[in-house]
Amino acid sequence: MKKFFGCAALLAGVVFASCDNKENSYNFVSIVYPAAGEAVLYADQTSDSLRFVTTYDWSLALMADWMHAEGEAMAGEVPAGYFLNQKMNLQFDVNLTDTVRVGFVYLYADGKQFGTYYTQKHYLNVTHPFSPDGSFVLEDSAMQVRDSLVFTTYGDGWTLAFKGERPSWIDFEAGAATTGKAGKHSVAYTLEPNTTTEERATVLQLTSKGVTTDIRVRQYGLKQEGSEE
């Protein structure tokens, strides 16, 4: 298991290694990543990878027109007595639809078909507030004067703005960035205390790579704190 060759192949993310064990040998094929059989992507997330190991000659097929493997080999041979450890870079179109979509990748080796899939959400990666379906609501008490939105974008040039006219009772904190580069961000906003008994709300819009996700900000009235809608 210590015999390696091909520096150029190693730099490309492809490794062949001997699989001889004394006079015995074994054969196998396995998709290493996505490890759980599924990778979850967000609407503006346009790159990920596939990694597999095999002792057999192999080929790949992408089963969705929004998935691509530009510049990557889609088939190959494995020398006798060696196994292949390969990482492939995959590209994905931005999800501009209004629904989650699933794309399958099939690996063919030893006359068998092995599969994995990539689920791409139709909304952006917002972690505060959390929502399992993209219905994001920031809930603030009547006397709360500060909160923040936490999110990750996968492209430069994202923007955060109020949908329509900004209400007088809420604003972004002084110095808060409302545009920027890819990465994880926390944007704080300030609120005036709600001294009425009526709740009030507005909508923030986060946009990245042409995808816009709405986040509702809801501030309770004095008699409604902790109550259900």
Short mmCIF file of C-alpha atoms in Angstrom, two decimals:
data_model
loop_
_atom_site.label_atom_id
_atom_site.label_comp_id
_atom_site.label_asym_id
_atom_site.label_seq_id
_atom_site.Cartn_x
_atom_site.Cartn_y
_atom_site.Cartn_z
CA MET A 1 0.00 0.00 0.00
CA LYS A 2 3.03 2.31 -0.15
CA LYS A 3 3.80 2.31 -3.87
CA PHE A 4 2.89 5.63 -5.54
CA PHE A 5 3.70 7.13 -8.93
CA GLY A 6 2.85 10.11 -11.12
CA CYS A 7 3.59 13.51 -9.52
CA ALA A 8 1.54 15.27 -12.18
CA ALA A 9 -1.42 13.07 -11.36
CA LEU A 10 -1.03 13.80 -7.67
CA LEU A 11 -1.14 17.54 -8.29
CA ALA A 12 -4.32 17.08 -10.29
CA GLY A 13 -6.03 15.35 -7.39
CA VAL A 14 -5.59 11.86 -8.86
CA VAL A 15 -3.55 9.23 -7.01
CA PHE A 16 -2.75 5.65 -8.03
CA ALA A 17 -1.53 3.35 -5.27
CA SER A 18 -0.60 -0.29 -5.19
CA CYS A 19 -3.27 -2.57 -3.73
CA ASP A 20 -1.18 -5.73 -3.58
CA ASN A 21 -1.01 -7.34 -0.13
CA LYS A 22 1.68 -10.05 -0.24
CA GLU A 23 0.33 -12.49 -2.83
CA ASN A 24 -3.29 -11.45 -2.41
CA SER A 25 -5.13 -8.55 -4.03
CA TYR A 26 -8.54 -7.02 -3.62
CA ASN A 27 -10.87 -4.92 -5.77
CA PHE A 28 -13.29 -2.22 -4.75
CA VAL A 29 -15.12 0.95 -5.79
CA SER A 30 -16.54 3.61 -3.48
CA ILE A 31 -17.79 7.20 -3.61
CA VAL A 32 -15.95 8.97 -0.79
CA TYR A 33 -17.61 12.41 -1.15
CA PRO A 34 -20.46 13.23 -0.81
CA ALA A 35 -19.92 10.93 2.18
CA ALA A 36 -23.57 10.57 3.20
CA GLY A 37 -24.79 10.10 -0.36
CA GLU A 38 -25.93 13.72 -0.66
CA ALA A 39 -24.32 17.16 -0.83
CA VAL A 40 -26.48 20.19 0.00
CA LEU A 41 -25.85 23.42 -1.90
CA TYR A 42 -27.47 26.85 -1.78
CA ALA A 43 -28.85 28.83 -4.70
CA ASP A 44 -25.70 30.89 -5.30
CA GLN A 45 -23.29 28.01 -4.56
CA THR A 46 -21.79 27.08 -7.91
CA SER A 47 -18.88 24.78 -7.09
CA ASP A 48 -18.32 21.54 -5.19
CA SER A 49 -16.55 18.26 -5.85
CA LEU A 50 -16.88 14.51 -6.28
CA ARG A 51 -14.33 12.07 -4.87
CA PHE A 52 -14.17 8.34 -5.47
CA VAL A 53 -11.76 5.42 -5.21
CA THR A 54 -11.70 2.35 -7.46
CA THR A 55 -9.54 -0.47 -8.71
CA TYR A 56 -11.63 -0.74 -11.89
CA ASP A 57 -11.77 1.20 -15.12
CA TRP A 58 -14.51 3.78 -14.68
CA SER A 59 -16.79 6.36 -16.29
CA LEU A 60 -19.08 9.10 -15.00
CA ALA A 61 -22.39 10.61 -16.07
CA LEU A 62 -23.98 13.86 -14.83
CA MET A 63 -27.76 13.61 -14.99
CA ALA A 64 -28.80 17.30 -14.84
CA ASP A 65 -28.15 20.07 -17.36
CA TRP A 66 -27.31 22.51 -14.54
CA MET A 67 -24.35 20.36 -13.42
CA HIS A 68 -20.99 20.52 -15.22
CA ALA A 69 -17.52 19.01 -15.03
CA GLU A 70 -15.64 21.35 -17.35
CA GLY A 71 -12.06 20.26 -18.03
CA GLU A 72 -12.47 17.00 -16.09
CA ALA A 73 -12.07 13.51 -17.57
CA MET A 74 -15.32 11.56 -17.53
CA ALA A 75 -13.71 8.11 -17.89
CA GLY A 76 -10.40 6.44 -17.16
CA GLU A 77 -8.42 3.25 -16.75
CA VAL A 78 -6.75 1.89 -13.62
CA PRO A 79 -3.53 -0.16 -14.03
CA ALA A 80 -3.63 -3.71 -12.74
CA GLY A 81 -2.52 -3.92 -9.11
CA TYR A 82 -3.35 -0.26 -8.36
CA PHE A 83 -6.28 1.77 -7.12
CA LEU A 84 -7.35 5.24 -8.17
CA ASN A 85 -8.14 8.03 -5.70
CA GLN A 86 -9.71 10.85 -7.71
CA LYS A 87 -11.22 14.21 -6.89
CA MET A 88 -13.26 15.97 -9.57
CA ASN A 89 -14.32 19.60 -9.48
CA LEU A 90 -17.97 20.17 -10.33
CA GLN A 91 -19.72 23.39 -11.32
CA PHE A 92 -23.38 24.24 -10.88
CA ASP A 93 -25.60 26.87 -12.42
CA VAL A 94 -27.12 29.42 -10.05
CA ASN A 95 -30.56 28.21 -9.00
CA LEU A 96 -32.87 30.93 -10.28
CA THR A 97 -35.94 28.72 -10.02
CA ASP A 98 -38.46 28.83 -7.19
CA THR A 99 -37.88 25.28 -6.04
CA VAL A 100 -35.26 22.91 -4.67
CA ARG A 101 -33.65 20.77 -7.38
CA VAL A 102 -31.72 17.51 -7.29
CA GLY A 103 -28.97 16.38 -9.67
CA PHE A 104 -27.63 12.82 -9.75
CA VAL A 105 -24.11 11.67 -10.61
CA TYR A 106 -23.53 8.07 -11.65
CA LEU A 107 -20.22 6.24 -11.42
CA TYR A 108 -19.85 3.11 -13.57
CA ALA A 109 -17.23 0.51 -12.65
CA ASP A 110 -16.99 -3.29 -12.68
CA GLY A 111 -20.19 -3.41 -14.71
CA LYS A 112 -22.14 -1.75 -11.89
CA GLN A 113 -23.72 1.65 -11.33
CA PHE A 114 -23.02 3.70 -8.19
CA GLY A 115 -24.80 6.95 -7.48
CA THR A 116 -24.76 10.11 -5.42
CA TYR A 117 -26.68 13.36 -5.68
CA TYR A 118 -26.49 17.10 -5.08
CA THR A 119 -29.46 19.02 -3.68
CA GLN A 120 -29.44 22.73 -4.53
CA LYS A 121 -31.75 24.97 -2.53
CA HIS A 122 -33.61 27.85 -4.20
CA TYR A 123 -32.68 30.28 -1.43
CA LEU A 124 -29.49 31.67 0.08
CA ASN A 125 -27.59 30.32 3.09
CA VAL A 126 -29.12 32.23 6.02
CA THR A 127 -28.22 30.79 9.43
CA HIS A 128 -29.84 33.40 11.70
CA PRO A 129 -32.74 33.17 11.60
CA PHE A 130 -32.76 29.47 10.76
CA SER A 131 -35.43 28.01 8.50
CA PRO A 132 -35.63 24.51 7.01
CA ASP A 133 -37.62 25.72 4.00
CA GLY A 134 -36.45 29.26 3.24
CA SER A 135 -39.22 31.07 5.18
CA PHE A 136 -36.95 33.31 7.25
CA VAL A 137 -38.38 35.40 10.11
CA LEU A 138 -36.39 37.42 12.64
CA GLU A 139 -38.54 37.75 15.77
CA ASP A 140 -37.78 40.61 18.15
CA SER A 141 -39.47 41.61 21.40
CA ALA A 142 -41.16 44.97 21.88
CA MET A 143 -38.27 46.34 23.93
CA GLN A 144 -35.46 44.82 21.86
CA VAL A 145 -33.20 47.45 20.36
CA ARG A 146 -30.63 45.37 18.44
CA ASP A 147 -30.47 42.13 16.46
CA SER A 148 -28.49 40.75 13.53
CA LEU A 149 -28.81 38.72 10.36
CA VAL A 150 -26.19 35.99 9.81
CA PHE A 151 -25.61 34.45 6.39
CA THR A 152 -23.00 33.01 4.01
CA THR A 153 -22.72 33.97 0.35
CA TYR A 154 -20.72 32.22 -2.35
CA GLY A 155 -20.10 35.17 -4.62
CA ASP A 156 -18.76 38.71 -4.35
CA GLY A 157 -21.08 41.67 -4.66
CA TRP A 158 -23.96 40.51 -2.44
CA THR A 159 -26.34 43.21 -1.23
CA LEU A 160 -28.71 43.61 1.69
CA ALA A 161 -31.49 46.19 1.59
CA PHE A 162 -35.00 46.92 2.81
CA LYS A 163 -37.78 45.80 0.50
CA GLY A 164 -39.49 49.03 -0.37
CA GLU A 165 -39.25 52.06 1.88
CA ARG A 166 -37.42 51.62 5.19
CA PRO A 167 -39.73 52.04 8.21
CA SER A 168 -38.74 54.72 10.71
CA TRP A 169 -38.44 52.25 13.61
CA ILE A 170 -35.62 50.14 12.16
CA ASP A 171 -32.28 50.76 10.44
CA PHE A 172 -28.96 49.07 9.83
CA GLU A 173 -26.45 49.70 12.61
CA ALA A 174 -24.00 52.50 11.87
CA GLY A 175 -21.04 51.07 9.95
CA ALA A 176 -22.78 47.80 9.09
CA ALA A 177 -21.78 46.46 5.66
CA THR A 178 -24.69 45.96 3.28
CA THR A 179 -22.56 44.64 0.42
CA GLY A 180 -19.31 42.70 0.26
CA LYS A 181 -17.33 39.68 -0.83
CA ALA A 182 -18.11 35.99 -0.55
CA GLY A 183 -18.00 34.49 2.94
CA LYS A 184 -19.85 34.44 6.25
CA HIS A 185 -21.31 37.75 7.40
CA SER A 186 -23.23 39.20 10.31
CA VAL A 187 -25.14 42.43 9.71
CA ALA A 188 -26.59 44.18 12.75
CA TYR A 189 -29.66 46.37 12.80
CA THR A 190 -31.21 48.59 15.46
CA LEU A 191 -34.84 48.98 16.48
CA GLU A 192 -36.82 51.53 18.42
CA PRO A 193 -38.83 50.06 21.31
CA ASN A 194 -42.38 49.22 20.28
CA THR A 195 -44.55 50.96 22.87
CA THR A 196 -47.80 50.02 21.15
CA THR A 197 -49.81 46.82 21.46
CA GLU A 198 -49.57 46.11 17.74
CA GLU A 199 -46.72 44.14 16.20
CA ARG A 200 -44.92 45.62 13.22
CA ALA A 201 -42.89 44.10 10.44
CA THR A 202 -40.68 44.81 7.46
CA VAL A 203 -38.71 42.72 4.97
CA LEU A 204 -34.99 42.60 4.27
CA GLN A 205 -33.82 41.34 0.90
CA LEU A 206 -30.49 39.53 0.57
CA THR A 207 -29.26 39.19 -3.01
CA SER A 208 -26.30 37.17 -4.34
CA LYS A 209 -25.58 36.14 -7.94
CA GLY A 210 -29.04 37.23 -8.99
CA VAL A 211 -30.84 35.24 -6.28
CA THR A 212 -32.93 37.24 -3.79
CA THR A 213 -34.06 35.80 -0.46
CA ASP A 214 -36.56 37.64 1.73
CA ILE A 215 -36.09 37.81 5.50
CA ARG A 216 -39.02 39.16 7.48
CA VAL A 217 -38.29 41.21 10.60
CA ARG A 218 -41.13 40.98 13.10
CA GLN A 219 -41.24 43.09 16.27
CA TYR A 220 -43.94 42.20 18.76
CA GLY A 221 -46.18 44.71 20.50
CA LEU A 222 -46.16 45.08 24.28
CA LYS A 223 -49.06 42.67 24.92
CA GLN A 224 -47.88 40.12 22.35
CA GLU A 225 -44.40 39.24 23.56
CA GLY A 226 -43.95 35.48 23.52
CA SER A 227 -47.42 34.88 22.15
CA GLU A 228 -48.22 32.69 19.18
CA GLU A 229 -49.50 34.08 15.92
#
